[in-house]
Coordinates of C-alpha atoms and ligand atoms in Angstrom, one line a residue:
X134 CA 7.7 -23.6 6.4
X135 CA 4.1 -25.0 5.9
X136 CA 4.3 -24.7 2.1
X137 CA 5.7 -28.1 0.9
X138 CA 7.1 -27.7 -2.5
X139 CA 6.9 -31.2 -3.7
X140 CA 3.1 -31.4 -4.5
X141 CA 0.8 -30.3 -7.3
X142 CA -1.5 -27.6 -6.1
X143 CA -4.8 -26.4 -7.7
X144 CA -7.2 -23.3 -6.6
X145 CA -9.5 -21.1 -8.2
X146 CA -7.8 -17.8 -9.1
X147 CA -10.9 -15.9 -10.2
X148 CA -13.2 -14.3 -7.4
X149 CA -16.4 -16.3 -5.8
X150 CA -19.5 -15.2 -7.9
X151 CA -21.0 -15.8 -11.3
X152 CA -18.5 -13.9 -14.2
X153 CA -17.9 -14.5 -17.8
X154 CA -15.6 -16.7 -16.7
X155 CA -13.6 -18.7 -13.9
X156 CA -9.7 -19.7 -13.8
X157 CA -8.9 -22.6 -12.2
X158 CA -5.0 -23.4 -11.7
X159 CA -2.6 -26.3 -11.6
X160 CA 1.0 -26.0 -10.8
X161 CA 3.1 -28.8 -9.7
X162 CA 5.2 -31.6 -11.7
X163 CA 2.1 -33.6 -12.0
X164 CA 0.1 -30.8 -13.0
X165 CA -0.7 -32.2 -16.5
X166 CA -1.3 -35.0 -15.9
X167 CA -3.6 -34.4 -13.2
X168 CA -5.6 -31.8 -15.7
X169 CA -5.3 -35.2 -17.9
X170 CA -7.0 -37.2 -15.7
X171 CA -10.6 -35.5 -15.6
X172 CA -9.6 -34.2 -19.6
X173 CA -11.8 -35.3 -22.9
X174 CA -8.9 -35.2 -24.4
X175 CA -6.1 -36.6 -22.5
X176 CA -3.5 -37.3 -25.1
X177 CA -3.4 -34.1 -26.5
X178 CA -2.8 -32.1 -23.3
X179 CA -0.3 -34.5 -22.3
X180 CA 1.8 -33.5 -25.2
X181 CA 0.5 -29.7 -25.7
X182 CA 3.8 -27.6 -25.5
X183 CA 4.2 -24.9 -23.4
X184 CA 1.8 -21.8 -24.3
X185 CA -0.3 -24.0 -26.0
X186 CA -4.5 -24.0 -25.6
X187 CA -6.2 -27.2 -25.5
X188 CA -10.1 -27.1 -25.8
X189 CA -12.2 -29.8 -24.4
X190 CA -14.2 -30.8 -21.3
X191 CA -14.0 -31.6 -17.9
X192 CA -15.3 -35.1 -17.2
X193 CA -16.2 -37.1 -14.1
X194 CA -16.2 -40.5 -15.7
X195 CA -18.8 -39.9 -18.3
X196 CA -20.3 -37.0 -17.3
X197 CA -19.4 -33.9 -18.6
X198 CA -18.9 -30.9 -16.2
X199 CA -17.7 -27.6 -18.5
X200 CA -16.2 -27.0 -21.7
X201 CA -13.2 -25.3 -21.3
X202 CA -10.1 -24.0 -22.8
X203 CA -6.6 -25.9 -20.8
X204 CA -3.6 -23.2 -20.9
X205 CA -0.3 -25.5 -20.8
X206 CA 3.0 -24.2 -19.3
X207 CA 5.9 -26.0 -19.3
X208 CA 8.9 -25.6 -16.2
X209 CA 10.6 -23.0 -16.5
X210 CA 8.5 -20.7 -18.4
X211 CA 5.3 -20.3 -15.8
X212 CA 4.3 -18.4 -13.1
X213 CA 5.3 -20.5 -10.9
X214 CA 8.5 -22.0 -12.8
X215 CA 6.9 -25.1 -12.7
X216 CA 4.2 -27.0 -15.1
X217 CA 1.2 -25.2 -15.4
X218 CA -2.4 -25.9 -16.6
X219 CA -4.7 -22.9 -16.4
X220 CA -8.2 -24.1 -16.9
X221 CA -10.7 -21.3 -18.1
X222 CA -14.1 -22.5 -17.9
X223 CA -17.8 -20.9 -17.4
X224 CA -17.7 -18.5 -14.4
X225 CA -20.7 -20.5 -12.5
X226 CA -19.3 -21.2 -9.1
X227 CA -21.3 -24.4 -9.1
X228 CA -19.0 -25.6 -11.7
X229 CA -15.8 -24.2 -10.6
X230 CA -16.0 -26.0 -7.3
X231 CA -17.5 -29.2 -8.5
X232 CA -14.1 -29.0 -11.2
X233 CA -12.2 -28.2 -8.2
X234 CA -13.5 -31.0 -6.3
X235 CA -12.1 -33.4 -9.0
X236 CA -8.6 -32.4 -9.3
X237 CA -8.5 -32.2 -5.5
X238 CA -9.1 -36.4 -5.6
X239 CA -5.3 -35.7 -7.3
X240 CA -3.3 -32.7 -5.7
X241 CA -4.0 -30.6 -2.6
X242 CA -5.4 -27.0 -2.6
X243 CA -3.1 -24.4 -2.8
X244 CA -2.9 -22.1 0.7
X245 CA -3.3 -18.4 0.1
X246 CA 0.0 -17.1 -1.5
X247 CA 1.6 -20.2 -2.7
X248 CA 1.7 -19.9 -6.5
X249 CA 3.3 -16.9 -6.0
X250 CA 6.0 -18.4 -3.2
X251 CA 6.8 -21.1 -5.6
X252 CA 8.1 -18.3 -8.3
X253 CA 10.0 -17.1 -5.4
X254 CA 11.3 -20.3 -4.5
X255 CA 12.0 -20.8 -8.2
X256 CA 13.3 -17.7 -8.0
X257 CA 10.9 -16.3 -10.9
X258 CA 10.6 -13.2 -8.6
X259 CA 12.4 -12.1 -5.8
X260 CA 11.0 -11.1 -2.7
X261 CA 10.4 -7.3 -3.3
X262 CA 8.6 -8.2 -6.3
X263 CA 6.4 -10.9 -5.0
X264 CA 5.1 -8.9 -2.4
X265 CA 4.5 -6.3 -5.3
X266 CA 1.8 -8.6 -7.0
X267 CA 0.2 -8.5 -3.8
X268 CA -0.1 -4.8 -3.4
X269 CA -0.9 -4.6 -6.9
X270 CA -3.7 -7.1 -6.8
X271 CA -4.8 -4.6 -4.0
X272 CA -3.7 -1.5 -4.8
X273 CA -7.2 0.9 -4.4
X274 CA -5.8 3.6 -7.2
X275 CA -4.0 4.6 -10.1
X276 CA -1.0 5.9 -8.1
X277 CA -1.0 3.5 -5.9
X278 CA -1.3 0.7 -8.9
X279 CA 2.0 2.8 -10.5
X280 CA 4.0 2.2 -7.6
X281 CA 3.0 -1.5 -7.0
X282 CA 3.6 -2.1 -10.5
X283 CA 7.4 -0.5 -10.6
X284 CA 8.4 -2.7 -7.5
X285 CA 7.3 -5.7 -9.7
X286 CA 9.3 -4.7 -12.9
X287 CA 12.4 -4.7 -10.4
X288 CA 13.0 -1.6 -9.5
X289 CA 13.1 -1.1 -6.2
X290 CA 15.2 -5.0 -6.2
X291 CA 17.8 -3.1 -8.6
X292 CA 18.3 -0.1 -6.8
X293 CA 18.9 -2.3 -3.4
X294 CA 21.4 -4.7 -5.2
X295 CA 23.5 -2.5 -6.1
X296 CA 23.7 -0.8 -2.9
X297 CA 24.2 -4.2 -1.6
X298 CA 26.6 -5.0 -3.9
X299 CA 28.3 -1.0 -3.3
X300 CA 28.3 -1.7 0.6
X301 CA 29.4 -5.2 0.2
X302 CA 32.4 -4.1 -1.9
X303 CA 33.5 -1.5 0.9
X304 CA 33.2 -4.3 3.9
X305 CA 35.4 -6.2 1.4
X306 CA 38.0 -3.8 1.2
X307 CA 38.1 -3.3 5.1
X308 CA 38.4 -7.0 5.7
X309 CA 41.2 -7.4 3.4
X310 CA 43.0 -4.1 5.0
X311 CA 42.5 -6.6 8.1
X312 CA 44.0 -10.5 6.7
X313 CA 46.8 -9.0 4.7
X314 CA 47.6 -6.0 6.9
X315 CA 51.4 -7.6 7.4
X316 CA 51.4 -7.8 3.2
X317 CA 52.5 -5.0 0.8
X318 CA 49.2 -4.2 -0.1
X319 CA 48.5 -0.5 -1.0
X320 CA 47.0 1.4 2.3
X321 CA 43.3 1.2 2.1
X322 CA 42.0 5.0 0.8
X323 CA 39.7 5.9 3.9
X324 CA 38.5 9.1 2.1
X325 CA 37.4 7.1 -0.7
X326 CA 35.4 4.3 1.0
X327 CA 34.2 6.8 3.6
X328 CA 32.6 9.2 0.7
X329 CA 31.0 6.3 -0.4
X330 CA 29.5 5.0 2.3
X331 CA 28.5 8.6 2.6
X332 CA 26.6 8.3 -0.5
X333 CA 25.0 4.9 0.0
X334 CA 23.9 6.7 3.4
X335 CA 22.3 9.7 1.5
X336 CA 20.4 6.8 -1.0
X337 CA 18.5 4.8 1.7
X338 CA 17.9 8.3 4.1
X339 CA 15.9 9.6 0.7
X340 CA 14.5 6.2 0.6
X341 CA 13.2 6.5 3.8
X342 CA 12.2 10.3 3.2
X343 CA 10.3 9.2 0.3
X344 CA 8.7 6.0 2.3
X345 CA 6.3 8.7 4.0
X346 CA 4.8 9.1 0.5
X347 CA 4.8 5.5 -0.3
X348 CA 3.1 4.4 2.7
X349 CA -0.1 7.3 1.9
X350 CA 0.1 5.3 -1.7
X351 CA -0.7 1.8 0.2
X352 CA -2.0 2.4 3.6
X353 CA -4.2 5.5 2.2
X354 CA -4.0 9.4 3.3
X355 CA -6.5 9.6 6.4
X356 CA -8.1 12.7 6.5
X357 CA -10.9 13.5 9.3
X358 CA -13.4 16.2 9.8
X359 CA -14.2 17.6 12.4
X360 CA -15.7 20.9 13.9
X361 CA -18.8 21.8 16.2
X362 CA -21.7 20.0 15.7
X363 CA -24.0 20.6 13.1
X364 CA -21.6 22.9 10.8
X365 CA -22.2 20.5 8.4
X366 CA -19.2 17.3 8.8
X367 CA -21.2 14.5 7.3
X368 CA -22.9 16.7 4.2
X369 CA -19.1 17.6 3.5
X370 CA -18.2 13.5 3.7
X371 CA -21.5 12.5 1.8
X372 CA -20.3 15.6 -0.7
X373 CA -17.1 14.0 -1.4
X374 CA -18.6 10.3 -1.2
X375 CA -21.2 11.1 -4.0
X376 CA -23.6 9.2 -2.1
X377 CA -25.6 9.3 1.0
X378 CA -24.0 7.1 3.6
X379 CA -23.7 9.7 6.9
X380 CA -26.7 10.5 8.4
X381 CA -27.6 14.0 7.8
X382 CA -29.7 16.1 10.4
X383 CA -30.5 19.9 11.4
X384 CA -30.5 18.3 15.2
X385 CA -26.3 18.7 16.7
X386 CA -24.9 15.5 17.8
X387 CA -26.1 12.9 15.4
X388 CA -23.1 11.5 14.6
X389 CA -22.2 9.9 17.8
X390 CA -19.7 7.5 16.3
X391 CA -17.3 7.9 13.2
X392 CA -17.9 6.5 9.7
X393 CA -14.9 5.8 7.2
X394 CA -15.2 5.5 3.0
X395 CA -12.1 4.9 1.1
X396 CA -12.1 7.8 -2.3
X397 CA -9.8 8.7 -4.7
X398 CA -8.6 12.3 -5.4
X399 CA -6.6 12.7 -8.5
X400 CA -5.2 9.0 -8.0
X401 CA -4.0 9.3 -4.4
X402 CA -6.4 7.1 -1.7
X403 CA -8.4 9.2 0.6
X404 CA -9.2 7.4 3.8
X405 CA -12.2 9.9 5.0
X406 CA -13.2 10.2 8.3
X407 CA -17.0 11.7 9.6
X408 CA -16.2 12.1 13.3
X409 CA -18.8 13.3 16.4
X410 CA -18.8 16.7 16.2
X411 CA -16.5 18.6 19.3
X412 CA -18.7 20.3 22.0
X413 CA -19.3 20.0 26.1
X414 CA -21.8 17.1 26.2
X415 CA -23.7 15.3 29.3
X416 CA -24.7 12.4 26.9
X417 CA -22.4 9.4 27.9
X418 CA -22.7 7.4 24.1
X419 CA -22.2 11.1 22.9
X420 CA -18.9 12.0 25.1
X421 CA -17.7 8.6 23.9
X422 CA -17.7 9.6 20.3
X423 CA -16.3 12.9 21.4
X424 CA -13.5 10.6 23.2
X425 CA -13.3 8.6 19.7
X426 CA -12.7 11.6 17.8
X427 CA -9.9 13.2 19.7
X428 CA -8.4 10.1 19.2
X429 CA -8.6 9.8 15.2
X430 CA -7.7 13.4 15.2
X431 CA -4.5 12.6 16.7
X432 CA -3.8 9.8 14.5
X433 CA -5.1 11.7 11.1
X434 CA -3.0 12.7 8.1
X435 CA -5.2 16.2 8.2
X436 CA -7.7 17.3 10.2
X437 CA -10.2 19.5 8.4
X438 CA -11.8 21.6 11.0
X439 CA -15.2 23.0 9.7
X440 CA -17.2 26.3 10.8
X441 CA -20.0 27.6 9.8
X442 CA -21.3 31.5 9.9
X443 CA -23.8 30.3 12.9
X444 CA -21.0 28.7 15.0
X445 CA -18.3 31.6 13.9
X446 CA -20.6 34.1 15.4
X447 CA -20.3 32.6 19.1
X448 CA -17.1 31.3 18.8
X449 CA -13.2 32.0 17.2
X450 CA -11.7 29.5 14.8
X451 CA -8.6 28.4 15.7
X452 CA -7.2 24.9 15.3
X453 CA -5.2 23.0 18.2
X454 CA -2.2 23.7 19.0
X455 CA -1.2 20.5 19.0
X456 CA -2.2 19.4 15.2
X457 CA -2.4 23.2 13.9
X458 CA 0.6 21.4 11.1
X459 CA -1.8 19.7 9.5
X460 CA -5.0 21.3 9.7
X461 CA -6.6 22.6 7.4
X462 CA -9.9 25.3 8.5
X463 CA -12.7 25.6 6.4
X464 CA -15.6 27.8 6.7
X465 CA -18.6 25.4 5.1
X466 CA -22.0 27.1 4.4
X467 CA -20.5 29.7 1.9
X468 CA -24.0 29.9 0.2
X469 CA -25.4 31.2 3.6
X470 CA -23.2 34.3 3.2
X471 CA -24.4 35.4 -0.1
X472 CA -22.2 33.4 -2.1
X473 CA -24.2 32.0 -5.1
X474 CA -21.3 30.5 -6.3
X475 CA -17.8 29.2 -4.4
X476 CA -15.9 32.8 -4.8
X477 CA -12.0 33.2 -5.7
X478 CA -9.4 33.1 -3.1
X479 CA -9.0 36.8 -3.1
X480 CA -12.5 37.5 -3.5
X481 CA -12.9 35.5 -0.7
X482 CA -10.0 37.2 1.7
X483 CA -11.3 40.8 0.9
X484 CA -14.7 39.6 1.8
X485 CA -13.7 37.9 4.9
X486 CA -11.7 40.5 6.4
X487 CA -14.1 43.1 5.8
X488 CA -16.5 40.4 7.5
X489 CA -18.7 40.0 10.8
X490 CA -16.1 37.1 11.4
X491 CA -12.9 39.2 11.3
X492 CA -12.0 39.3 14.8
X493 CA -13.2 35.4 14.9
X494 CA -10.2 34.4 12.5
X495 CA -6.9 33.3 14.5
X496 CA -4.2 34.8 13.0
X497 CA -2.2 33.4 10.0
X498 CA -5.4 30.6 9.7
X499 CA -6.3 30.7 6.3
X500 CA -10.4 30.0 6.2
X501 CA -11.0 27.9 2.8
X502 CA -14.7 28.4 1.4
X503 CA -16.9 25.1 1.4
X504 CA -20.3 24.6 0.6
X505 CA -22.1 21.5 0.5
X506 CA -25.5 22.9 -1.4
X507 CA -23.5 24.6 -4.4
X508 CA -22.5 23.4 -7.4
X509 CA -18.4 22.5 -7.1
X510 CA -18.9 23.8 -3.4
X511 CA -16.2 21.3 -2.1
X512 CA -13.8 22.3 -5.5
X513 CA -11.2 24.4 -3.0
X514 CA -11.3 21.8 -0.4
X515 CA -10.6 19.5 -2.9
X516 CA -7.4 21.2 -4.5
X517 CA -5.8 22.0 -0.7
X518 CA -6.5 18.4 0.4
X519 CA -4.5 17.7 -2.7
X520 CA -1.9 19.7 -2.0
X521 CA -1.2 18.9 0.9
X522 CA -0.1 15.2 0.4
X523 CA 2.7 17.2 -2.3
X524 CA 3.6 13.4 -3.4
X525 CA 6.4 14.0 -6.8
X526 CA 4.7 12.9 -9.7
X527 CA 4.8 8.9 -10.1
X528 CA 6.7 7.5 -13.2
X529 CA 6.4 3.8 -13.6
X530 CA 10.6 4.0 -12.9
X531 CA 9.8 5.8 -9.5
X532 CA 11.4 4.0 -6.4
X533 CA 9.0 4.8 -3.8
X534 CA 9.0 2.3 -0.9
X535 CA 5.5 1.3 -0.1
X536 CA 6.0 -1.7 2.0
X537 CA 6.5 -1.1 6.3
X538 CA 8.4 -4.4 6.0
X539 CA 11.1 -2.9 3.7
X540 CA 11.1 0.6 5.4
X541 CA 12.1 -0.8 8.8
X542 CA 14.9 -3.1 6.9
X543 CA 16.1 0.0 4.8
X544 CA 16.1 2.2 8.4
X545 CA 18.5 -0.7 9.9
X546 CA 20.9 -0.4 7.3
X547 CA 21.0 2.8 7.3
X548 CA 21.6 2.8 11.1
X549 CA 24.5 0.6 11.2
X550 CA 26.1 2.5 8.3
X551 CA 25.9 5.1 10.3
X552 CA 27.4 3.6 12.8
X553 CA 30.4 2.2 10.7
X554 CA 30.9 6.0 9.5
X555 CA 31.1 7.1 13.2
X556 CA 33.5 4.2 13.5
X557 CA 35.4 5.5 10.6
X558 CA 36.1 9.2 12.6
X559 CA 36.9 7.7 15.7
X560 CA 39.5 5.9 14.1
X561 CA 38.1 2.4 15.3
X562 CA 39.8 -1.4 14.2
X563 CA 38.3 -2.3 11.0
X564 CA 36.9 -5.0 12.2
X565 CA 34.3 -2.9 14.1
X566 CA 33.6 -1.2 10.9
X567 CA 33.3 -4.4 8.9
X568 CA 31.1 -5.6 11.2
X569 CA 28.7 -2.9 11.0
X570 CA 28.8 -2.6 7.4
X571 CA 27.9 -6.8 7.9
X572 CA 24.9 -5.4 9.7
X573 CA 24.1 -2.9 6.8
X574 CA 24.0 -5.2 4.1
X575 CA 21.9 -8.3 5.6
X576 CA 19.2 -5.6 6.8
X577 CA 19.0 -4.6 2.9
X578 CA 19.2 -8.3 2.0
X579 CA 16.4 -8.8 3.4
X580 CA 14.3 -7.0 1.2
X581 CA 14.8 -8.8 -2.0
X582 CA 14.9 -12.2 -0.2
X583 CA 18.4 -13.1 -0.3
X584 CA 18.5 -13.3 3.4
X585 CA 14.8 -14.8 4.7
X586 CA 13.4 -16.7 7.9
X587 CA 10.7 -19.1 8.0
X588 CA 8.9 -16.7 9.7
X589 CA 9.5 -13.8 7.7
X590 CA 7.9 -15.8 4.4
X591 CA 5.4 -17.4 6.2
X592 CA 4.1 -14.2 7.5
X593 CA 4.3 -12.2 3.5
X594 CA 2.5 -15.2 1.8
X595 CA 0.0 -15.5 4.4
X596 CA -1.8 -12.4 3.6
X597 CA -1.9 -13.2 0.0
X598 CA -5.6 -14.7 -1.5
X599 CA -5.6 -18.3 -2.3
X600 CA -5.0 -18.6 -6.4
X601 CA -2.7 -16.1 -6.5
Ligands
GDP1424 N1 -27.0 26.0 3.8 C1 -26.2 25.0 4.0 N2 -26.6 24.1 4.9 C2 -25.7 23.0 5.1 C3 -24.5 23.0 4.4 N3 -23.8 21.8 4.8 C4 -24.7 21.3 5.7 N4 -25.8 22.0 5.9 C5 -26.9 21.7 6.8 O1 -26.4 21.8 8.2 C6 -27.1 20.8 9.0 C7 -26.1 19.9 9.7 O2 -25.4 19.1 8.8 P1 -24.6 17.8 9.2 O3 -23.8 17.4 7.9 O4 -25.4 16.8 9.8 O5 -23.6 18.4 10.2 P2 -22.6 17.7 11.2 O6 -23.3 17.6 12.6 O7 -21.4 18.5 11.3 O8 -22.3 16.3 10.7 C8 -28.0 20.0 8.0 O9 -29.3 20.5 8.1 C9 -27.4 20.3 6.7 O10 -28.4 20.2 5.6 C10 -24.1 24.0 3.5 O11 -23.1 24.0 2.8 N5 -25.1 25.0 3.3
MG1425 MG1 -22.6 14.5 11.5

């Protein structure tokens, strides 16, 4: 591991940039006493207690740098588990880094990640939970902030101890069926351990049900337009941006490549995609986008596809095949048909069927009304897109797995549990079935960091910022 745990570390936890103010922290044993060093007021930090503030200034030799305000925090009762100064001081980055600077003449800098893998180490947080105050430093919405938050209070970490600790207590019970099998010992009760097992199955496949939903929370909910050119893709994106990022022209083919902008819609985070729009093309930079937006279309969450009366009257509306799941058609331009105002569903249905556009409508494809000049003209578009990522509503107690890491462990128990119930109706040794359920439970382990590799931290921490 490249973190060494011995020495005092120091880094600026507060963003680059002038701010009210800037956070500078210490954490180590010498940590004091290296905040001491550069101090106006050595002797009284040196025997603040823990929690206590200390005002002064940061000195090189005589001359003062900042006046700040040292936070003292004293092993065991830090972040980190270990003594703490938190220096607050002016947020002038001149001044952070020339502070910075100093203490570095007396501890290293910190590598991104490692105040937070000392509380692991220190076992202030396990690893479920550290990885949580990374996704909530960076979680983009309130959803997505609930869900980080809950796998930092423990949650998730309680839900797979116990499961460790269920599934560890049914190995147990086969293994002792196995070293005192020649002993009076009452028959093990297959039913019983079976039906657990069974349950402890059940758990983690709703876990992994229910990962789906935590990954759109992290990762986002892409959602890409697309439709014939010119039926109006990037109005609809710059709609829903509030802003004018596409470029918006009357002239087809414009959007040669793709633009993305992260939103939020009622919480959840909206990865939006403006694609090329889909027609025959001789234009080589324009077939490439065309190539480009096949592509995302096939990796999208939903694929709006848009129409518009003009291109309605030449052609039908019908999604692929292939993604007709998950898209979702929309007739933009609503105002063109006479629509002053985004009509109700049924108002909407009566008009469409006694429509021009009838026979143009696929069968069972609903069209949703869109219109990018009126007032709430995207409103319906909104509500469907909504809909259709159907994620329960978030409690801070909700055990949603977010993270891909814990996912894949959770889908490894769960596939040599499986394997130990198949063992169980074949009527295999219990040593097979202890073994697998051995499988099970270090897969699990893994999430909260009772079982680790180098590797495995190395690569969590490493995507943390430095500071944190
Ligand atoms: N009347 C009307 N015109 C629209 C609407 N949405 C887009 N347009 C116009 O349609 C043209 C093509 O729009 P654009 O967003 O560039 O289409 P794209 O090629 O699909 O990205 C532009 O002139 C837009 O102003 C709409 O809801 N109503
Ligand atoms: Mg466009």
């Amino acid at each position: 591991m490249r973190f060494n745990l011995t020495d005092t570390i120091t880094a600026i936890a507060t963003p680059a940039g002038t701010s009210a103010l800037s956070v500078i922290r210490v954490s180590g044993t010498d940590a004091i006493s290296v905040v001491s060093r550069v101090f106006s007021q050595p002797e009284k930090l040196l025997k603040a207690e823990g929690y206590k503030a200390v005002h002064g200034y940061i000195q090189d030799g005589r001359q003062v740098i900042d006046e700040v305000v040292c936070l003292v925090f004293r092993t065991p009762h830090s972040y980190t588990g270990e003594d703490m100064v938190e220096i607050s001081g002016h947020g002038n980055p001149d001044l952070s880094s020339r502070i910075l600077q100093l203490l570095l003449s007396s501890c290293r800098m910190a590598e991104p990640g490692e105040f937070t893998f000392r509380a692991f180490m220190n076992h202030k947080l396990d690893l479920a939970q550290a990885e949580a105050v990374s996704d909530l430093i960076h979680a983009q919405t309130a959803k997505a902030e609930t869900a980080a938050l809950s796998q930092l209070k423990g949650n998730l970490s309680k839900e797979i101890s116990a499961l460790v600790a269920s599934l560890a207590d049914c190995r147990i019970r086969f293994e002792l069926s196995i070293d005192f099998a020649d002993q009076d010992l009452p028959e093990l009760d297959l039913c019983e351990v079976r039906k657990e097992l069974e349950d402890i199955s059940a758990r983690l496949g709703e876990m992994l049900q229910c990962g789906r939903q935590g990954r759109i929370l992290r990762d986002g909910f892409s959602v890409c337009l697309s439709g014939a050119p010119n039926v109006g893709k990037s109005s609809v994106f710059n709609r829903f941006l509030a802003e004018n990022r596409a470029i918006v022209t009357p002239v087809p083919g414009t959007t040669r490549d793709y633009l993305e902008e992260w939103l939020s819609l009622d919480g959840y985070p909206i990865r939006l995609i403006d694609t090329a729009g889909l027609r025959d093309t001789q234009d080589e930079v324009e077939k490439l986008g065309i190539d480009r937006t096949r592509e995302i279309i096939g990796k999208a969450d939903l694929v709006i596809l848009l129409t518009d009366p003009g291109t309605l009257d030449n052609t039908c509306c019908k999604p692929d095949a292939e993604y007709a799941e998950k898209t979702l058609c929309v007739l933009n331009k609503a105002d063109l048909l006479g629509f002053d105002k985004l009509p109700e569903t049924a108002e909407w249905n009566s008009y469409l069927i006694s429509s021009r556009f009838a026979s143009k409508i696929a069968p069972n494809v609903q069209l949703i009304p869109c219109s990018t000049v009126l007032e709430d003209g995207i409103g319906l578009l909104r509500q469907q897109i909504v809909s259709r990522i159907a994620l329960p509503d978030l409690q801070p107690s909700t055990i949603l797995v977010t993270n891909t890491r814990h996912l894949a462990a959770i889908e490894r128990s769960l596939s040599s549990l499986d394997k130990a119930l198949e063992a169980i109706t074949v009527s295999a040794g219990y040593e097979f079935i202890a073994f697998d359920l051995i499988e099970a439970i270090s897969a699990l382990s893994e999430i909260t960091g009772a079982i680790t590799t180098d590797d495995m931290l190395e690569h969590i921490f490493s995507s943390f910022c430095i500071g944190k």
